[in-house]
Amino acid sequence: MINVENKHRILHIVSAMKRGGAETLLMNVHRNLNTSKIQFDYVSHSSETCDYDDEISSLGGRIYRVPSLGQSGPLSYINHLKKIMSSQDYDAVHAHTDYQSGIVTLAAKMAGIQKRVCHSHSNNWGRGDGFKEKMILKTLRAIIKYSATDYCACSIDAARFLFGEVYTNKQRVRLLKNGIDINQFTQYTDTDYCVRQELGIAIGSKIIGHIGRFSESKNHQFLLRILKQMLEDGKDVVAVLVGDGPLMQLIEEESTRMGVYNQIRFLGVRSDIPRLMRAFDVFVFPSLFEGFGIVMLEAQGSGTPCIAADTVPKTTDLDLGLISFVSLNDPIEKWTKEIDKAFLKERPDDHQITSHFVRSGFDIKQNIQDWMVLYGLG
């Protein structure tokens, strides 16, 4: 296939371009590309228009829609991918589908793509750790190692999960930092008052914020327990929950049953994350597991104190004095005490925030070169 555009194109395979962590990372990279020289295209498993689709099109990227592996079966899925991969002169195929990534890179190998990348974004797959599950993961790892040319992960834990101890210890896995555009958070001028007025939250109330998909791993049930305890302790608090997902209705129903629904704002998916994050008095992140947790960077970029489960990688802490890690096995009272302490923390100024991001290597503008090297374009 001749590249008539005279630009490099990379094909990313994702579940759907919604506002999840991996997808937000991809958009952070995409926005900072020199699109006259390099362009990202995407394979999405969603038949519906997703949160980032319009922006991708505006940046010149293409979106191909195919049924997922589970919907179509391995042979049909591979044939769909091979057809797309052969339609353009792709420099690389980059799979973000975790344990299914090997099927993607197998299709890319069959299509003659020379650079085939598997990227681990999680340190758990939610399917248990019994003998059968371990054998399935072992098989999927074997497919990845056979078909991929490059391996990368957002953290050491994510690398070990998908590629195993041997590949990780031998440094076969490249760690790609989940950078953000820090300017989006430090240069936001809207006021806390505007957000409170929009959401009907009094000036004196404290806002406990959370941003994440309503799925089992994000542990929204635990958030409800925290809120209930704080209300029973006489605290004037309101929880603001941003995101959607399969468990959203269940959490709404549970909050009603627990008597805390009126103290929650369910906002759904939002595009104004910097604005909301700066209005939170504290960001609470009690995930059961996380490959990294890019939203933790967004909170710190906003100067917002964070209380996170100790399941979240410690590499998310940029040493701004904003983060406390607490065990999910600790009593709820331990969490509420840490939240009370967080309310009193002094927020760093924008200059401090920016310098810590740059020093830690989490400014997306620093990360672009790492991605180009990964694709052999650096």
CSV table of C-alpha atoms in Angstrom, one decimal:
chain,number,residue,atom,x,y,z
A,1,MET,CA,0.0,0.0,0.0
A,2,ILE,CA,1.5,3.4,-1.1
A,3,ASN,CA,1.2,6.2,1.4
A,4,VAL,CA,-0.2,9.0,-0.7
A,5,GLU,CA,-0.4,11.4,2.3
A,6,ASN,CA,3.3,11.3,2.9
A,7,LYS,CA,2.7,11.1,6.7
A,8,HIS,CA,3.1,8.3,9.2
A,9,ARG,CA,0.0,6.6,10.5
A,10,ILE,CA,-0.4,4.6,13.6
A,11,LEU,CA,-3.5,2.3,14.2
A,12,HIS,CA,-4.7,2.1,17.8
A,13,ILE,CA,-7.1,-0.7,18.9
A,14,VAL,CA,-9.4,0.3,21.8
A,15,SER,CA,-12.7,-0.9,23.3
A,16,ALA,CA,-14.3,2.5,22.7
A,17,MET,CA,-13.0,6.1,22.8
A,18,LYS,CA,-14.9,7.0,26.0
A,19,ARG,CA,-13.4,9.1,28.8
A,20,GLY,CA,-11.5,6.3,30.5
A,21,GLY,CA,-7.9,6.5,31.6
A,22,ALA,CA,-6.3,4.8,28.6
A,23,GLU,CA,-8.5,6.7,26.2
A,24,THR,CA,-7.7,10.1,27.9
A,25,LEU,CA,-4.0,9.3,27.7
A,26,LEU,CA,-4.3,8.6,23.9
A,27,MET,CA,-6.1,11.9,23.4
A,28,ASN,CA,-3.5,13.7,25.4
A,29,VAL,CA,-0.9,12.3,23.0
A,30,HIS,CA,-3.0,12.8,19.9
A,31,ARG,CA,-3.6,16.5,20.6
A,32,ASN,CA,0.1,17.1,20.9
A,33,LEU,CA,1.1,15.4,17.7
A,34,ASN,CA,2.4,17.2,14.6
A,35,THR,CA,-0.5,15.9,12.5
A,36,SER,CA,1.1,17.2,9.3
A,37,LYS,CA,3.7,14.4,9.9
A,38,ILE,CA,2.0,11.7,12.0
A,39,GLN,CA,-1.6,10.7,12.5
A,40,PHE,CA,-3.5,8.3,14.8
A,41,ASP,CA,-6.4,6.1,13.6
A,42,TYR,CA,-8.5,4.0,15.8
A,43,VAL,CA,-10.4,0.7,15.8
A,44,SER,CA,-13.3,0.9,18.2
A,45,HIS,CA,-15.6,-2.0,19.3
A,46,SER,CA,-18.5,0.4,19.9
A,47,SER,CA,-21.1,0.9,17.2
A,48,GLU,CA,-22.1,4.2,18.9
A,49,THR,CA,-20.5,7.6,18.7
A,50,CYS,CA,-18.3,7.9,21.8
A,51,ASP,CA,-17.0,10.9,23.8
A,52,TYR,CA,-13.8,11.5,21.8
A,53,ASP,CA,-14.9,10.5,18.3
A,54,ASP,CA,-15.8,13.9,17.0
A,55,GLU,CA,-12.5,15.4,18.3
A,56,ILE,CA,-10.5,12.5,16.7
A,57,SER,CA,-12.2,13.3,13.3
A,58,SER,CA,-11.4,17.0,13.7
A,59,LEU,CA,-7.8,16.1,14.3
A,60,GLY,CA,-7.7,14.1,11.0
A,61,GLY,CA,-7.9,10.7,12.6
A,62,ARG,CA,-10.1,7.8,11.2
A,63,ILE,CA,-12.3,5.6,13.3
A,64,TYR,CA,-13.1,2.1,12.2
A,65,ARG,CA,-15.9,0.2,14.0
A,66,VAL,CA,-15.7,-3.6,14.3
A,67,PRO,CA,-17.5,-6.0,16.6
A,68,SER,CA,-15.4,-7.0,19.6
A,69,LEU,CA,-13.6,-10.3,19.9
A,70,GLY,CA,-16.3,-11.7,22.2
A,71,GLN,CA,-19.1,-10.7,19.8
A,72,SER,CA,-17.5,-11.9,16.6
A,73,GLY,CA,-15.2,-14.8,17.6
A,74,PRO,CA,-11.4,-15.0,16.9
A,75,LEU,CA,-11.4,-15.8,13.2
A,76,SER,CA,-14.0,-13.1,12.2
A,77,TYR,CA,-12.3,-10.6,14.5
A,78,ILE,CA,-8.8,-11.2,13.0
A,79,ASN,CA,-10.2,-11.0,9.4
A,80,HIS,CA,-11.9,-7.6,10.2
A,81,LEU,CA,-8.6,-6.3,11.6
A,82,LYS,CA,-6.5,-7.6,8.8
A,83,LYS,CA,-8.7,-5.8,6.3
A,84,ILE,CA,-8.4,-2.5,8.1
A,85,MET,CA,-4.6,-2.9,8.6
A,86,SER,CA,-4.1,-3.6,5.0
A,87,SER,CA,-6.1,-0.6,3.8
A,88,GLN,CA,-3.4,1.9,4.8
A,89,ASP,CA,0.4,2.0,5.0
A,90,TYR,CA,0.5,1.8,8.8
A,91,ASP,CA,3.9,2.2,10.5
A,92,ALA,CA,2.6,0.5,13.7
A,93,VAL,CA,-0.4,-1.2,15.3
A,94,HIS,CA,-0.8,-0.4,19.0
A,95,ALA,CA,-3.2,-2.6,21.0
A,96,HIS,CA,-4.8,-1.2,24.2
A,97,THR,CA,-7.1,-4.2,24.9
A,98,ASP,CA,-5.0,-5.7,27.7
A,99,TYR,CA,-5.2,-9.5,27.8
A,100,GLN,CA,-6.8,-9.6,24.3
A,101,SER,CA,-4.0,-7.6,22.8
A,102,GLY,CA,-2.2,-10.6,21.4
A,103,ILE,CA,-5.1,-11.4,19.1
A,104,VAL,CA,-4.7,-7.8,17.7
A,105,THR,CA,-1.0,-8.2,17.2
A,106,LEU,CA,-1.5,-11.6,15.7
A,107,ALA,CA,-3.7,-10.0,13.0
A,108,ALA,CA,-1.1,-7.3,12.5
A,109,LYS,CA,1.6,-9.9,12.0
A,110,MET,CA,-0.6,-11.7,9.4
A,111,ALA,CA,-1.2,-8.3,7.7
A,112,GLY,CA,2.6,-7.7,7.5
A,113,ILE,CA,2.8,-4.8,10.0
A,114,GLN,CA,6.4,-4.6,11.2
A,115,LYS,CA,5.8,-2.7,14.5
A,116,ARG,CA,3.3,-4.4,16.8
A,117,VAL,CA,2.8,-3.0,20.2
A,118,CYS,CA,0.9,-4.4,23.2
A,119,HIS,CA,0.2,-1.9,26.0
A,120,SER,CA,-0.9,-2.9,29.5
A,121,HIS,CA,-3.1,-0.4,31.3
A,122,SER,CA,-4.3,-2.5,34.2
A,123,ASN,CA,-2.9,-4.7,36.9
A,124,ASN,CA,-5.9,-7.0,37.2
A,125,TRP,CA,-8.5,-8.4,34.9
A,126,GLY,CA,-11.4,-9.0,37.2
A,127,ARG,CA,-11.7,-12.7,36.3
A,128,GLY,CA,-10.3,-14.2,39.5
A,129,ASP,CA,-7.1,-16.1,40.1
A,130,GLY,CA,-8.2,-19.7,40.0
A,131,PHE,CA,-6.4,-22.5,38.0
A,132,LYS,CA,-8.6,-22.0,34.9
A,133,GLU,CA,-8.2,-18.2,34.9
A,134,LYS,CA,-4.4,-18.6,35.4
A,135,MET,CA,-4.2,-21.0,32.4
A,136,ILE,CA,-6.2,-18.6,30.2
A,137,LEU,CA,-3.9,-15.7,31.1
A,138,LYS,CA,-0.9,-17.9,30.5
A,139,THR,CA,-2.2,-18.8,27.0
A,140,LEU,CA,-3.0,-15.1,26.2
A,141,ARG,CA,0.5,-14.1,27.3
A,142,ALA,CA,2.0,-16.7,25.0
A,143,ILE,CA,0.0,-15.2,22.1
A,144,ILE,CA,1.3,-11.7,23.0
A,145,LYS,CA,4.9,-12.9,23.2
A,146,TYR,CA,4.6,-14.7,19.8
A,147,SER,CA,2.9,-11.9,17.9
A,148,ALA,CA,4.0,-8.6,19.4
A,149,THR,CA,7.3,-6.9,18.7
A,150,ASP,CA,7.1,-4.3,21.5
A,151,TYR,CA,5.7,-4.3,25.0
A,152,CYS,CA,4.8,-1.3,27.1
A,153,ALA,CA,2.9,-0.6,30.3
A,154,CYS,CA,1.8,2.4,32.5
A,155,SER,CA,3.4,0.9,35.6
A,156,ILE,CA,5.5,-1.9,36.9
A,157,ASP,CA,2.4,-3.6,38.3
A,158,ALA,CA,0.7,-3.4,35.0
A,159,ALA,CA,3.8,-4.8,33.2
A,160,ARG,CA,3.9,-7.8,35.5
A,161,PHE,CA,0.2,-8.5,35.2
A,162,LEU,CA,0.1,-8.8,31.4
A,163,PHE,CA,3.7,-9.8,30.5
A,164,GLY,CA,4.8,-11.7,33.5
A,165,GLU,CA,7.7,-11.4,35.9
A,166,VAL,CA,10.4,-12.6,33.5
A,167,TYR,CA,9.8,-10.1,30.7
A,168,THR,CA,9.4,-7.3,33.3
A,169,ASN,CA,12.6,-8.2,35.2
A,170,LYS,CA,14.5,-8.5,31.9
A,171,GLN,CA,13.4,-5.0,31.1
A,172,ARG,CA,11.7,-6.2,27.9
A,173,VAL,CA,8.8,-3.9,28.8
A,174,ARG,CA,9.0,-0.2,28.2
A,175,LEU,CA,7.3,2.0,30.8
A,176,LEU,CA,5.3,4.8,29.2
A,177,LYS,CA,4.3,7.5,31.6
A,178,ASN,CA,0.6,8.6,31.6
A,179,GLY,CA,1.3,12.3,31.0
A,180,ILE,CA,-1.4,15.0,30.9
A,181,ASP,CA,-1.4,18.5,29.5
A,182,ILE,CA,-0.8,20.4,32.8
A,183,ASN,CA,-1.8,23.7,31.2
A,184,GLN,CA,-5.4,22.5,31.0
A,185,PHE,CA,-5.5,22.3,34.8
A,186,THR,CA,-3.2,25.2,36.0
A,187,GLN,CA,-4.6,27.8,33.7
A,188,TYR,CA,-8.3,27.2,34.4
A,189,THR,CA,-9.9,30.5,35.4
A,190,ASP,CA,-13.5,29.5,36.3
A,191,THR,CA,-14.3,29.8,40.0
A,192,ASP,CA,-15.4,27.4,42.6
A,193,TYR,CA,-18.5,29.5,43.1
A,194,CYS,CA,-19.7,28.9,39.5
A,195,VAL,CA,-19.5,25.1,39.9
A,196,ARG,CA,-21.3,25.2,43.2
A,197,GLN,CA,-24.0,27.4,41.8
A,198,GLU,CA,-24.5,25.1,38.8
A,199,LEU,CA,-24.8,22.0,41.1
A,200,GLY,CA,-26.8,23.6,43.8
A,201,ILE,CA,-24.1,23.1,46.5
A,202,ALA,CA,-23.9,25.7,49.3
A,203,ILE,CA,-20.6,27.6,49.8
A,204,GLY,CA,-20.1,26.1,53.3
A,205,SER,CA,-20.5,22.5,52.1
A,206,LYS,CA,-17.4,20.4,51.4
A,207,ILE,CA,-17.3,18.6,48.1
A,208,ILE,CA,-16.0,15.0,47.9
A,209,GLY,CA,-15.3,14.3,44.3
A,210,HIS,CA,-14.8,11.2,42.3
A,211,ILE,CA,-14.3,10.7,38.5
A,212,GLY,CA,-14.5,7.3,37.1
A,213,ARG,CA,-16.5,4.7,35.2
A,214,PHE,CA,-19.3,3.1,37.2
A,215,SER,CA,-17.8,-0.4,37.3
A,216,GLU,CA,-16.8,-2.9,39.9
A,217,SER,CA,-13.1,-1.8,40.0
A,218,LYS,CA,-13.9,1.8,40.9
A,219,ASN,CA,-15.6,0.7,44.1
A,220,HIS,CA,-18.4,3.2,44.3
A,221,GLN,CA,-20.1,1.2,47.0
A,222,PHE,CA,-17.2,2.2,49.3
A,223,LEU,CA,-17.7,5.8,48.4
A,224,LEU,CA,-21.3,5.6,49.6
A,225,ARG,CA,-20.2,4.1,52.9
A,226,ILE,CA,-17.8,7.0,53.4
A,227,LEU,CA,-20.5,9.6,52.6
A,228,LYS,CA,-23.0,7.9,54.9
A,229,GLN,CA,-20.4,7.9,57.8
A,230,MET,CA,-19.5,11.5,57.3
A,231,LEU,CA,-23.2,12.6,57.3
A,232,GLU,CA,-23.8,10.5,60.4
A,233,ASP,CA,-20.9,12.3,62.0
A,234,GLY,CA,-22.7,15.6,61.3
A,235,LYS,CA,-20.4,16.8,58.5
A,236,ASP,CA,-21.8,19.1,55.8
A,237,VAL,CA,-20.6,17.2,52.8
A,238,VAL,CA,-21.8,16.6,49.2
A,239,ALA,CA,-20.4,13.9,46.9
A,240,VAL,CA,-20.0,14.7,43.2
A,241,LEU,CA,-19.7,11.6,41.0
A,242,VAL,CA,-18.6,12.1,37.4
A,243,GLY,CA,-18.8,9.3,34.8
A,244,ASP,CA,-21.2,6.6,33.6
A,245,GLY,CA,-21.1,2.9,33.2
A,246,PRO,CA,-23.1,-0.4,33.8
A,247,LEU,CA,-23.4,0.0,37.6
A,248,MET,CA,-24.6,3.6,37.6
A,249,GLN,CA,-28.2,2.8,38.1
A,250,LEU,CA,-27.4,0.3,40.9
A,251,ILE,CA,-25.3,2.9,42.7
A,252,GLU,CA,-28.1,5.4,42.4
A,253,GLU,CA,-30.6,2.9,43.9
A,254,GLU,CA,-28.2,1.9,46.6
A,255,SER,CA,-27.6,5.6,47.6
A,256,THR,CA,-31.4,5.9,47.9
A,257,ARG,CA,-31.6,2.8,50.1
A,258,MET,CA,-28.8,4.2,52.3
A,259,GLY,CA,-30.5,7.6,52.6
A,260,VAL,CA,-27.6,9.6,51.0
A,261,TYR,CA,-29.0,10.2,47.5
A,262,ASN,CA,-29.9,13.9,48.2
A,263,GLN,CA,-26.3,14.5,49.1
A,264,ILE,CA,-24.9,13.2,45.8
A,265,ARG,CA,-24.7,14.9,42.4
A,266,PHE,CA,-24.6,12.3,39.6
A,267,LEU,CA,-23.1,14.2,36.7
A,268,GLY,CA,-22.6,11.5,34.0
A,269,VAL,CA,-19.8,12.1,31.5
A,270,ARG,CA,-18.4,15.6,31.4
A,271,SER,CA,-15.9,17.4,29.2
A,272,ASP,CA,-15.0,20.1,31.8
A,273,ILE,CA,-12.9,17.9,34.1
A,274,PRO,CA,-10.4,20.7,35.0
A,275,ARG,CA,-13.2,23.0,36.1
A,276,LEU,CA,-14.9,20.3,38.3
A,277,MET,CA,-11.6,19.0,39.7
A,278,ARG,CA,-10.6,22.4,41.0
A,279,ALA,CA,-13.9,22.8,42.7
A,280,PHE,CA,-13.5,19.6,44.7
A,281,ASP,CA,-12.4,20.0,48.3
A,282,VAL,CA,-11.0,16.5,48.1
A,283,PHE,CA,-10.7,13.7,45.5
A,284,VAL,CA,-11.4,10.2,46.8
A,285,PHE,CA,-10.2,7.2,44.8
A,286,PRO,CA,-11.0,3.8,46.5
A,287,SER,CA,-10.3,1.6,43.5
A,288,LEU,CA,-10.1,-2.2,44.0
A,289,PHE,CA,-7.3,-2.1,41.4
A,290,GLU,CA,-5.6,0.4,39.0
A,291,GLY,CA,-3.0,0.0,36.3
A,292,PHE,CA,-2.0,3.6,37.0
A,293,GLY,CA,-4.8,6.1,37.6
A,294,ILE,CA,-4.4,9.1,35.4
A,295,VAL,CA,-7.2,10.9,37.2
A,296,MET,CA,-4.8,11.1,40.2
A,297,LEU,CA,-2.5,13.3,38.1
A,298,GLU,CA,-5.5,15.5,37.0
A,299,ALA,CA,-6.4,16.0,40.7
A,300,GLN,CA,-2.8,17.0,41.6
A,301,GLY,CA,-2.7,19.2,38.5
A,302,SER,CA,-5.7,21.0,40.0
A,303,GLY,CA,-4.1,21.3,43.4
A,304,THR,CA,-6.8,19.1,44.9
A,305,PRO,CA,-6.0,16.8,47.9
A,306,CYS,CA,-6.4,13.1,47.2
A,307,ILE,CA,-7.3,10.2,49.4
A,308,ALA,CA,-6.6,7.0,47.5
A,309,ALA,CA,-6.7,3.2,48.2
A,310,ASP,CA,-3.3,1.7,48.6
A,311,THR,CA,-4.1,-0.4,45.6
A,312,VAL,CA,-3.4,2.6,43.4
A,313,PRO,CA,0.3,2.7,42.3
A,314,LYS,CA,2.4,5.0,44.5
A,315,THR,CA,4.0,6.4,41.3
A,316,THR,CA,0.9,8.6,41.0
A,317,ASP,CA,2.2,10.7,43.9
A,318,LEU,CA,4.1,13.7,42.5
A,319,ASP,CA,5.4,14.7,46.0
A,320,LEU,CA,3.2,17.8,46.2
A,321,GLY,CA,2.0,16.8,49.7
A,322,LEU,CA,-1.5,16.2,48.3
A,323,ILE,CA,-1.9,12.4,48.5
A,324,SER,CA,-2.7,10.1,51.4
A,325,PHE,CA,-3.0,6.3,50.7
A,326,VAL,CA,-5.3,4.3,52.9
A,327,SER,CA,-6.0,0.5,53.0
A,328,LEU,CA,-9.5,-0.7,51.9
A,329,ASN,CA,-9.2,-3.0,54.9
A,330,ASP,CA,-9.0,-0.1,57.3
A,331,PRO,CA,-12.2,1.1,59.1
A,332,ILE,CA,-14.3,3.7,57.4
A,333,GLU,CA,-13.5,6.0,60.2
A,334,LYS,CA,-9.8,6.0,59.1
A,335,TRP,CA,-10.9,7.2,55.7
A,336,THR,CA,-13.2,9.9,57.1
A,337,LYS,CA,-10.4,11.2,59.3
A,338,GLU,CA,-8.0,11.4,56.4
A,339,ILE,CA,-10.6,13.3,54.4
A,340,ASP,CA,-11.1,15.7,57.3
A,341,LYS,CA,-7.3,16.3,57.3
A,342,ALA,CA,-7.3,16.8,53.5
A,343,PHE,CA,-9.9,19.6,53.9
A,344,LEU,CA,-7.3,21.5,55.8
A,345,LYS,CA,-4.4,21.1,53.4
A,346,GLU,CA,-2.9,24.2,51.8
A,347,ARG,CA,-3.0,23.9,48.0
A,348,PRO,CA,0.2,24.4,46.1
A,349,ASP,CA,0.3,27.2,43.6
A,350,ASP,CA,0.4,26.7,39.8
A,351,HIS,CA,4.1,27.2,39.6
A,352,GLN,CA,4.8,24.5,42.2
A,353,ILE,CA,2.4,22.1,40.4
A,354,THR,CA,4.0,22.6,37.0
A,355,SER,CA,7.6,22.2,38.3
A,356,HIS,CA,6.7,18.9,40.0
A,357,PHE,CA,5.0,17.6,36.9
A,358,VAL,CA,8.0,18.5,34.8
A,359,ARG,CA,10.5,17.0,37.3
A,360,SER,CA,8.4,13.8,37.5
A,361,GLY,CA,8.1,13.4,33.7
A,362,PHE,CA,4.3,13.5,33.6
A,363,ASP,CA,3.9,16.6,31.4
A,364,ILE,CA,2.6,15.2,28.1
A,365,LYS,CA,4.8,17.4,26.0
A,366,GLN,CA,7.8,15.6,27.5
A,367,ASN,CA,6.3,12.2,26.8
A,368,ILE,CA,5.7,12.7,23.1
A,369,GLN,CA,9.2,11.8,22.1
A,370,ASP,CA,9.0,8.5,24.0
A,371,TRP,CA,6.0,7.5,21.9
A,372,MET,CA,7.8,8.4,18.7
A,373,VAL,CA,10.8,6.3,19.7
A,374,LEU,CA,8.3,3.4,20.4
A,375,TYR,CA,7.1,3.6,16.9
A,376,GLY,CA,10.6,3.9,15.4
A,377,LEU,CA,10.0,7.5,14.4
A,378,GLY,CA,12.1,9.3,17.1
